[in-house]
Coordinates of C-alpha atoms in Angstrom, one line a residue:
X211 CA 56.7 -84.6 24.9
X212 CA 60.0 -85.5 23.1
X213 CA 60.1 -84.3 19.6
X214 CA 62.3 -85.1 16.7
X215 CA 63.5 -83.8 13.3
X216 CA 63.3 -85.9 10.1
X217 CA 65.7 -85.6 7.2
X218 CA 65.1 -87.0 3.7
X219 CA 68.5 -87.7 2.0
X220 CA 67.7 -88.2 -1.7
X221 CA 71.1 -89.5 -2.9
X222 CA 72.6 -90.8 -6.1
X223 CA 72.1 -94.5 -5.3
X224 CA 69.4 -94.5 -2.6
X225 CA 66.9 -92.4 -0.7
X226 CA 67.0 -92.4 3.1
X227 CA 64.9 -90.9 5.8
X228 CA 66.7 -90.4 9.1
X229 CA 65.2 -89.2 12.4
X230 CA 67.4 -87.2 14.8
X231 CA 66.9 -86.2 18.4
X232 CA 68.0 -82.9 19.9
X233 CA 71.5 -84.1 20.5
X234 CA 72.0 -84.9 16.8
X235 CA 71.9 -88.6 17.5
X236 CA 70.2 -91.0 15.0
X237 CA 66.9 -92.4 16.3
X238 CA 66.0 -94.5 13.2
X239 CA 66.7 -94.9 9.5
X240 CA 64.7 -96.0 6.5
X241 CA 66.6 -96.6 3.2
X242 CA 65.9 -98.0 -0.3
X243 CA 68.0 -98.0 -3.4
X244 CA 66.8 -97.0 -6.8
X245 CA 67.8 -98.2 -10.3
X246 CA 70.8 -96.8 -12.1
X247 CA 69.8 -96.5 -15.7
X248 CA 72.6 -96.5 -18.4
X249 CA 71.0 -96.1 -21.8
X250 CA 74.3 -95.5 -23.5
X251 CA 78.0 -95.0 -22.7
X252 CA 78.3 -91.8 -20.6
X253 CA 74.5 -91.5 -20.0
X254 CA 73.2 -91.9 -16.5
X255 CA 69.5 -91.6 -15.6
X256 CA 67.1 -92.2 -12.7
X257 CA 63.3 -92.7 -12.7
X258 CA 61.8 -89.7 -10.9
X259 CA 58.6 -91.6 -10.1
X260 CA 60.7 -94.4 -8.5
X261 CA 62.5 -91.8 -6.4
X262 CA 59.2 -90.3 -5.3
X263 CA 57.9 -93.7 -4.3
X264 CA 61.1 -94.6 -2.5
X265 CA 60.8 -91.3 -0.6
X266 CA 57.3 -92.2 0.7
X267 CA 58.4 -95.7 1.6
X268 CA 61.5 -94.6 3.6
X269 CA 59.7 -91.9 5.6
X270 CA 57.1 -94.5 6.7
X271 CA 59.8 -97.0 7.5
X272 CA 61.8 -94.6 9.6
X273 CA 58.7 -93.6 11.6
X274 CA 57.6 -97.2 12.1
X275 CA 61.1 -98.3 13.3
X276 CA 61.1 -95.6 15.9
X277 CA 57.5 -96.2 16.8
X278 CA 56.7 -92.5 16.2
X279 CA 53.9 -90.7 14.5
X280 CA 53.8 -87.4 12.6
X281 CA 52.9 -85.5 15.8
X282 CA 56.4 -86.4 17.1
X283 CA 58.1 -84.7 14.2
X284 CA 58.6 -80.9 14.6
X285 CA 60.2 -80.4 11.1
X286 CA 61.5 -82.1 8.1
X287 CA 64.5 -81.2 5.9
X288 CA 65.6 -82.3 2.5
X289 CA 69.1 -82.9 1.1
X290 CA 69.7 -84.3 -2.3
X291 CA 72.0 -85.3 -5.1
X292 CA 72.8 -81.9 -6.8
X293 CA 72.9 -81.2 -10.5
X294 CA 70.5 -84.1 -11.3
X295 CA 67.8 -82.5 -13.4
X296 CA 64.1 -83.4 -13.5
X297 CA 61.6 -81.8 -15.9
X298 CA 57.9 -82.6 -15.4
X299 CA 54.4 -81.5 -16.4
X300 CA 52.8 -79.2 -13.8
X301 CA 49.3 -80.4 -14.7
X302 CA 49.8 -84.2 -14.7
X303 CA 52.8 -84.4 -12.4
X304 CA 54.5 -86.8 -14.9
X305 CA 58.2 -86.4 -15.8
X306 CA 58.7 -85.8 -19.5
X307 CA 61.9 -87.8 -19.3
X308 CA 64.0 -89.6 -16.8
X309 CA 66.1 -87.5 -14.4
X310 CA 69.5 -86.8 -16.0
X311 CA 72.1 -87.5 -13.3
X312 CA 75.0 -85.3 -12.4
X313 CA 77.5 -87.9 -13.7
X314 CA 76.0 -87.9 -17.2
X315 CA 78.1 -86.6 -20.1
X316 CA 75.7 -86.4 -23.0
X317 CA 75.5 -82.5 -22.8
X318 CA 79.2 -82.1 -24.0
X319 CA 78.1 -80.8 -27.4
X320 CA 75.8 -78.3 -25.8
X321 CA 78.6 -77.2 -23.5
X322 CA 81.0 -76.8 -26.4
X323 CA 78.3 -74.9 -28.4
X324 CA 77.8 -72.4 -25.5
X325 CA 81.5 -72.0 -25.0
X326 CA 81.9 -71.2 -28.7
X327 CA 79.6 -68.1 -28.2
X328 CA 82.7 -66.5 -26.5
X329 CA 84.7 -67.2 -23.4
X330 CA 85.0 -70.9 -23.7
X331 CA 84.6 -72.8 -20.4
X332 CA 84.8 -69.5 -18.5
X333 CA 81.8 -67.9 -20.3
X334 CA 79.5 -67.6 -17.2
X335 CA 82.0 -68.2 -14.4
X336 CA 82.2 -64.6 -13.1
X337 CA 78.5 -64.7 -12.6
X338 CA 77.8 -68.3 -11.5
X339 CA 81.1 -69.5 -10.1
X340 CA 81.1 -72.5 -12.3
X341 CA 82.9 -73.5 -15.6
X342 CA 80.8 -74.7 -18.5
X343 CA 80.7 -78.5 -17.9
X344 CA 78.4 -81.4 -18.3
X345 CA 78.2 -81.7 -14.5
X346 CA 75.6 -78.9 -14.0
X347 CA 71.8 -78.9 -14.4
X348 CA 71.2 -76.1 -17.0
X349 CA 72.6 -77.9 -20.1
X350 CA 70.7 -81.0 -19.1
X351 CA 67.4 -79.1 -19.2
X352 CA 68.3 -77.8 -22.6
X353 CA 69.0 -81.3 -23.8
X354 CA 65.6 -82.5 -22.6
X355 CA 63.8 -79.6 -24.3
X356 CA 65.8 -80.2 -27.5
X357 CA 65.4 -83.9 -27.7
X358 CA 62.0 -84.9 -26.1
X359 CA 59.2 -84.6 -28.6
X360 CA 56.8 -81.8 -27.7
X361 CA 58.8 -80.7 -24.6
X362 CA 60.0 -77.3 -25.9
X363 CA 56.4 -76.3 -27.0
X364 CA 55.1 -77.3 -23.6
X365 CA 57.8 -75.4 -21.8
X366 CA 57.2 -72.3 -23.8
X367 CA 53.5 -72.6 -23.0
X368 CA 54.3 -72.7 -19.3
X369 CA 53.3 -76.3 -18.8
X370 CA 56.7 -77.7 -17.6
X371 CA 58.6 -77.3 -14.4
X372 CA 62.3 -78.0 -13.6
X373 CA 64.1 -78.7 -10.5
X374 CA 67.0 -80.7 -9.0
X375 CA 65.8 -83.6 -7.0
X376 CA 65.2 -81.4 -3.9
X377 CA 62.5 -79.5 -5.9
X378 CA 61.0 -82.6 -7.2
X379 CA 60.8 -84.1 -3.8
X380 CA 59.4 -81.0 -2.1
X381 CA 56.8 -80.5 -4.8
X382 CA 55.5 -84.0 -4.4
X383 CA 55.6 -84.0 -0.6
X384 CA 53.6 -80.7 -0.4
X385 CA 50.8 -81.9 -2.7
X386 CA 52.2 -82.3 -6.2
X387 CA 49.5 -81.3 -8.8
X388 CA 47.3 -80.3 -5.8
X389 CA 49.1 -77.3 -4.6
X390 CA 52.7 -78.5 -4.5
X391 CA 55.4 -75.9 -3.7
X392 CA 57.8 -75.2 -6.6
X393 CA 60.9 -74.1 -4.6
X394 CA 64.6 -74.7 -4.4
X395 CA 67.2 -73.3 -2.1
X396 CA 70.3 -71.2 -2.8
X397 CA 72.7 -74.1 -2.6
X398 CA 70.9 -76.2 -5.3
X399 CA 70.3 -73.1 -7.4
X400 CA 74.0 -72.4 -7.4
X401 CA 74.6 -75.7 -9.1
X402 CA 72.4 -75.1 -12.2
X403 CA 74.7 -72.6 -13.9
X404 CA 71.7 -70.4 -14.0
X405 CA 71.9 -68.4 -10.7
X406 CA 73.9 -65.2 -10.2
X407 CA 76.0 -65.7 -7.1
X408 CA 75.8 -62.0 -6.0
X409 CA 72.0 -61.5 -6.4
X410 CA 70.9 -65.1 -5.6
X411 CA 68.5 -64.7 -8.5
X412 CA 68.1 -66.5 -11.8
X413 CA 70.1 -64.9 -14.6
X414 CA 67.6 -64.4 -17.5
X415 CA 70.4 -63.9 -20.0
X416 CA 72.0 -67.2 -19.3
X417 CA 68.6 -69.0 -19.3
X418 CA 67.9 -67.4 -22.6
X419 CA 71.1 -68.6 -24.2
X420 CA 70.3 -72.1 -23.0
X421 CA 66.8 -71.8 -24.3
X422 CA 65.2 -72.4 -20.9
X423 CA 61.9 -70.5 -20.3
X424 CA 62.0 -68.6 -16.9
X425 CA 58.6 -70.0 -16.1
X426 CA 60.1 -73.5 -15.6
X427 CA 62.4 -72.4 -12.8
X428 CA 61.5 -72.8 -9.1
X429 CA 61.5 -69.9 -6.7
X430 CA 64.9 -69.5 -4.9
X431 CA 64.7 -69.4 -1.1
X432 CA 67.1 -69.7 1.8
X433 CA 68.3 -73.0 3.1
X434 CA 66.5 -72.7 6.4
X435 CA 62.9 -71.4 6.4
X436 CA 59.4 -73.0 6.1
X437 CA 58.6 -73.7 2.5
X438 CA 55.3 -75.4 3.2
X439 CA 53.8 -78.4 5.0
X440 CA 53.3 -82.0 4.0
X441 CA 50.2 -82.3 1.7
X442 CA 46.9 -83.6 3.1
X443 CA 47.2 -87.1 1.6
X444 CA 51.0 -87.5 2.0
X445 CA 53.4 -89.2 4.3
X446 CA 54.3 -85.9 6.0
X447 CA 50.8 -84.5 6.4
X448 CA 51.0 -81.2 8.2
X449 CA 54.7 -81.4 9.0
X450 CA 56.6 -78.2 8.3
X451 CA 59.3 -78.7 5.6
X452 CA 61.8 -76.1 6.6
X453 CA 65.3 -76.9 5.3
X454 CA 66.9 -77.7 2.0
X455 CA 70.6 -78.1 1.3
X456 CA 72.4 -79.8 -1.6
X457 CA 74.1 -82.9 -0.2
X458 CA 77.6 -81.5 0.0
X459 CA 76.5 -78.3 1.6
X460 CA 74.4 -80.3 4.0
X461 CA 77.4 -82.3 5.0
X462 CA 79.4 -79.1 5.5
X463 CA 76.6 -77.8 7.7
X464 CA 76.3 -81.1 9.6
X465 CA 80.1 -81.0 10.2
X466 CA 79.6 -77.6 11.9
X467 CA 82.0 -75.9 9.4
X468 CA 80.6 -72.4 10.3
X469 CA 83.9 -70.5 10.5
X470 CA 85.9 -69.2 7.6
X471 CA 88.6 -71.7 6.7
X472 CA 86.9 -74.8 8.1
X473 CA 86.5 -77.7 5.6
X474 CA 85.1 -81.2 5.2
X475 CA 85.4 -84.0 2.7
X476 CA 82.5 -86.3 1.9
X477 CA 83.3 -89.8 0.6
X478 CA 80.3 -91.1 -1.3
X479 CA 79.6 -92.0 -4.9
X480 CA 82.0 -89.2 -5.6
X481 CA 84.1 -87.0 -3.3
X482 CA 83.3 -83.4 -2.5
X483 CA 85.6 -81.1 -0.4
X484 CA 84.1 -77.8 0.7
X485 CA 86.0 -74.9 2.4
X486 CA 83.9 -72.2 4.1
X487 CA 85.0 -68.7 2.8
X488 CA 82.4 -66.7 4.7
X489 CA 80.4 -63.9 3.2
X490 CA 83.1 -63.4 0.5
X491 CA 82.8 -65.4 -2.7
X492 CA 86.3 -66.4 -3.7
X493 CA 87.1 -66.9 -7.4
X494 CA 89.2 -70.0 -7.9
X495 CA 92.4 -69.9 -9.9
X496 CA 93.0 -73.6 -9.6
X497 CA 90.1 -75.5 -10.9
X498 CA 87.7 -75.3 -8.0
X499 CA 84.1 -74.2 -7.9
X500 CA 82.7 -71.1 -6.2
X501 CA 79.3 -72.1 -4.6
X502 CA 76.8 -71.1 -2.0
X503 CA 77.6 -73.0 1.2
X504 CA 74.3 -72.1 3.0
X505 CA 72.0 -69.2 3.9
X506 CA 70.0 -69.2 7.1
X507 CA 66.7 -67.3 6.6
X508 CA 67.3 -63.5 6.0
X509 CA 71.0 -63.7 7.0
X510 CA 73.7 -63.0 4.4
X511 CA 74.7 -66.1 2.3
X512 CA 77.8 -68.0 3.2
X513 CA 80.0 -69.1 0.3
X514 CA 82.4 -71.9 -0.2
X515 CA 85.1 -73.2 -2.5
X516 CA 84.4 -76.8 -3.6
X517 CA 86.5 -79.5 -5.2
X518 CA 84.2 -82.0 -6.9
X519 CA 85.5 -85.5 -7.8
X520 CA 83.2 -87.6 -10.0
X521 CA 84.1 -91.2 -9.1
X522 CA 85.3 -92.5 -5.8
X523 CA 82.8 -94.8 -4.0
X524 CA 81.3 -95.5 -7.5
X525 CA 84.6 -97.2 -8.4
X526 CA 84.2 -99.7 -5.6
X527 CA 80.7 -100.4 -6.9
X528 CA 82.0 -100.8 -10.4
X529 CA 84.6 -103.3 -9.1
X530 CA 81.8 -105.2 -7.4
X531 CA 79.1 -105.0 -10.1
X532 CA 81.0 -104.9 -13.4
X533 CA 84.1 -107.0 -12.6
X534 CA 82.8 -109.2 -9.8
X535 CA 86.1 -108.9 -7.9
X536 CA 84.2 -108.5 -4.6
X537 CA 80.8 -109.6 -3.5
X538 CA 80.0 -106.5 -1.3
X539 CA 81.6 -103.1 -1.0
X540 CA 83.1 -103.6 2.5
X541 CA 85.1 -106.6 1.2
X542 CA 87.4 -104.3 -0.6
X543 CA 89.3 -103.3 2.5
X544 CA 90.2 -106.9 3.4
X545 CA 91.2 -107.6 -0.2
X546 CA 93.4 -104.4 -0.3
X547 CA 95.0 -105.3 3.0
X548 CA 96.2 -108.7 1.6
X549 CA 99.0 -106.8 -0.1
X550 CA 101.5 -104.2 1.2
X551 CA 101.1 -101.7 -1.5
X552 CA 99.6 -101.1 -5.0
X553 CA 102.3 -103.2 -6.8
X554 CA 102.9 -100.2 -9.1
X555 CA 99.3 -100.1 -10.3
X556 CA 97.3 -96.8 -10.5
X557 CA 93.6 -96.6 -11.4
X558 CA 92.3 -93.2 -12.6
X559 CA 88.5 -93.5 -12.7
X560 CA 87.7 -90.8 -15.3
X561 CA 84.4 -92.6 -16.2
X562 CA 82.6 -89.2 -16.6
X563 CA 85.7 -87.3 -17.6
X564 CA 87.7 -85.6 -14.9
X565 CA 86.2 -83.0 -12.5
X566 CA 88.3 -80.8 -10.2
X567 CA 90.9 -79.6 -10.7
X568 CA 91.1 -80.6 -14.4
X569 CA 87.6 -80.3 -15.9
X570 CA 88.5 -82.5 -18.8
X571 CA 85.4 -84.0 -20.4
X572 CA 87.7 -85.7 -23.0
X573 CA 89.3 -88.0 -20.3
X574 CA 88.3 -91.6 -19.7
X575 CA 89.4 -94.1 -17.1
X576 CA 92.8 -95.8 -17.2
X577 CA 94.5 -98.6 -15.2
X578 CA 98.2 -98.1 -15.7
X579 CA 101.5 -99.5 -14.3
X580 CA 100.5 -103.1 -14.8
X581 CA 103.0 -106.0 -14.7
X582 CA 102.6 -109.7 -14.3
X583 CA 103.2 -109.2 -10.6
X584 CA 99.9 -107.3 -10.1
X585 CA 97.0 -109.3 -8.6
X586 CA 93.5 -108.8 -7.3
X587 CA 94.7 -107.3 -4.0
X588 CA 96.8 -104.7 -5.8
X589 CA 93.8 -103.7 -8.0
X590 CA 91.7 -103.3 -4.8
X591 CA 94.4 -101.2 -3.2
X592 CA 94.7 -99.0 -6.4
X593 CA 90.9 -98.5 -6.3
X594 CA 91.0 -97.2 -2.7
X595 CA 94.2 -95.1 -3.3
X596 CA 92.5 -93.4 -6.3
X597 CA 90.1 -91.8 -3.8
X598 CA 92.9 -90.5 -1.6
X599 CA 95.1 -89.3 -4.5
X600 CA 92.2 -87.4 -6.1
X601 CA 91.5 -85.8 -2.7
X602 CA 95.1 -84.7 -2.5
X603 CA 94.8 -82.9 -5.8
X604 CA 91.8 -81.0 -4.6
X605 CA 93.4 -80.1 -1.3
X606 CA 96.5 -78.8 -3.2
X607 CA 94.2 -76.6 -5.3
X608 CA 92.3 -75.4 -2.2
X609 CA 95.5 -74.5 -0.4
X610 CA 96.7 -72.5 -3.4
X611 CA 93.4 -70.7 -3.8
X612 CA 92.9 -69.9 -0.1
X613 CA 96.6 -69.1 0.7
X614 CA 96.3 -71.1 3.9
X615 CA 97.4 -74.7 4.2
X616 CA 94.8 -77.2 5.5
X617 CA 95.9 -78.4 8.9
X618 CA 93.3 -81.2 9.4
X619 CA 90.5 -82.7 7.4
X620 CA 87.0 -83.6 8.7
X621 CA 85.6 -86.6 6.8
X622 CA 82.2 -88.2 6.5
X623 CA 80.2 -90.4 4.1
X624 CA 80.0 -94.1 3.4
X625 CA 83.7 -94.8 2.8
X626 CA 85.0 -93.3 6.1
X627 CA 84.4 -96.7 7.8
X628 CA 87.3 -98.0 5.7
X629 CA 90.3 -97.8 8.0
X630 CA 92.9 -98.6 5.4
X631 CA 91.6 -95.8 3.1
X632 CA 91.4 -93.3 6.0
X633 CA 95.0 -94.0 7.1
X634 CA 96.3 -93.7 3.5
X635 CA 94.3 -90.4 3.2
X636 CA 96.2 -89.0 6.2
X637 CA 99.4 -90.4 4.8
X638 CA 99.1 -88.8 1.3
X639 CA 97.8 -85.5 2.7
X640 CA 100.3 -85.4 5.6
X641 CA 97.6 -84.0 7.9
X642 CA 95.3 -85.6 10.5
X643 CA 92.0 -87.0 9.2
X644 CA 89.1 -86.8 11.7
X645 CA 85.8 -88.7 11.7
X646 CA 82.8 -87.5 13.7
X647 CA 80.7 -89.7 15.9
X648 CA 77.7 -89.1 13.7
X649 CA 79.1 -89.9 10.2
X650 CA 75.7 -89.3 8.6
X651 CA 76.4 -85.6 8.4
X652 CA 74.6 -85.0 5.1
X653 CA 71.2 -85.9 6.6
X654 CA 72.2 -84.2 9.9
X655 CA 72.9 -81.0 8.1
X656 CA 69.4 -81.0 6.5
X657 CA 67.9 -81.8 9.9
X658 CA 69.8 -78.9 11.5
X659 CA 68.6 -76.4 8.8
X660 CA 65.0 -77.5 9.3
X661 CA 65.2 -77.6 13.1
X662 CA 66.7 -74.1 13.2
X663 CA 63.9 -72.7 11.2
X664 CA 61.3 -74.1 13.6
X665 CA 63.2 -73.1 16.8
X666 CA 64.0 -76.7 17.7
X667 CA 67.7 -75.6 18.0
X668 CA 68.3 -72.1 19.2
X669 CA 71.3 -71.3 17.1
X670 CA 74.7 -72.5 15.7
X671 CA 76.2 -72.9 19.2
X672 CA 73.6 -75.6 19.9
X673 CA 74.8 -77.5 16.8
X674 CA 78.5 -77.0 17.6
X675 CA 77.9 -78.6 21.0
X676 CA 76.5 -81.7 19.3
X677 CA 79.7 -82.4 17.3
X678 CA 82.1 -84.9 18.7
X679 CA 85.2 -86.7 17.4
X680 CA 85.0 -90.4 16.9
X681 CA 88.5 -91.3 15.5
X682 CA 91.6 -89.6 14.2
X683 CA 94.2 -90.9 11.8
X684 CA 97.6 -89.3 11.8
X685 CA 100.1 -89.4 8.9
X686 CA 102.7 -92.2 9.2
X687 CA 104.1 -92.6 5.6
X688 CA 107.7 -91.8 4.8
X689 CA 107.8 -88.4 3.1
X690 CA 109.9 -89.7 0.2
X691 CA 107.4 -92.5 -0.4
X692 CA 104.5 -90.0 -0.2
X693 CA 105.9 -87.9 -2.9
X694 CA 107.1 -90.8 -5.1
X695 CA 103.6 -92.4 -5.2
X696 CA 101.9 -89.0 -5.7
X697 CA 104.3 -88.3 -8.6
X698 CA 103.3 -91.6 -10.2
X699 CA 99.6 -90.8 -9.7
X700 CA 100.0 -87.4 -11.5
X701 CA 101.7 -89.2 -14.4
X702 CA 98.8 -91.7 -14.5
X703 CA 96.3 -88.9 -14.7
X704 CA 97.9 -87.5 -17.8
X705 CA 97.3 -90.9 -19.6
X706 CA 93.6 -90.3 -19.4
X707 CA 93.6 -87.0 -21.4
X708 CA 92.4 -86.6 -25.0
X709 CA 90.7 -90.0 -25.2
X710 CA 87.3 -88.8 -26.5
X711 CA 87.7 -87.4 -30.0
X712 CA 85.1 -85.1 -31.7
X713 CA 83.7 -87.9 -33.7
X714 CA 83.1 -90.1 -30.6
X715 CA 79.6 -89.9 -29.1

């Protein structure tokens, strides 16, 4: 009997269920978007109950489209938007507040308060690999406990649970209030600012400084082992749930970046470039994050350097939804191709401040270099080029940290179908850009982790054999033009600094 692995990809804008066969090919997909909630400038929220309902819907949809039943599924894996914090009541299963999304900047005063205790942004970095920033989950939990009426008292009484959306999804799938498993994996735990990278355990001192009771925190497990099975009344009844990876680590795993020095870049709502550093955790000197890449069962953890960019694909959505310059995201390529260059316009999308390599929460977006010559096509081109320029900045930082220049870049995610962007990315990096045949590497990585745990795949060589190149873009841009345009980009970035003053909420 042919069997399959199912992956749940709980992303920033939608939740998907994708069924894969043994060759890593997609059998079927179910997908549903969820609302983006913006209560104030800089605040971004999701409804956890909506996410849970969408998860159930897409699993049923994927199974129905493939004409499969649960007996055909050997394992399920979960991958998720990282750093998005959910706090809920363990007795009722109800969230005490909306999920606070990774892009949200409301915790800046908390971040500043913690930094003022000593060490500034570097206060916890030697233990957790992360700078103090609004990006990570821990300060979001503190904000909920400090601002939701009754939440802190309930937390201190052991009534509340916390997790990124992987934990929320797993808990609900395995039974919720009726025996749900409260677990996260090492990759998600490494994005909370609460886990010691050496011990892979929660750091009680940091949790104490943030006012987060240890009883709220999920158990930390590896990325590939059986955590539980689908609950008796659920959409995955009896199916082993055996893999969890944060979305960017999942994409790295799906891109078979298992050797030291291999790297991938995911083009989604934001961009995330990860470089495998093996069993050694490398401390960045150039604005990158040190994070857990993956851990397979009882094996030693594998670490990575990561360059996180907050806004890339989200800028295309903003052009569509807020300005109405395009009717659908794919239309941006045609509009951008209507002109030969950006007309001198540069768009720095610091909507949530700037992430790597700057970590400037005081930055805000800027469109610069405008003249009366600039038209809609030039703006569309500037939007796409912003993604490539930001990636160049991260690659430069990664080359400096690792001491080895990147020779090629594996890419995946929703934007890699944009030929104009991929060519410009190769041009501005001056290295080949390579797209795999299966571009859904995030879901594939979660499927691989789950399937390995259940023996569906025998080992990493099985997974390497599945990877195949689809297309390669080689650099074509004149070197002088490459450096001139990049110089102007760097100048544009400086115009975004120091925009948010202390008296601006």
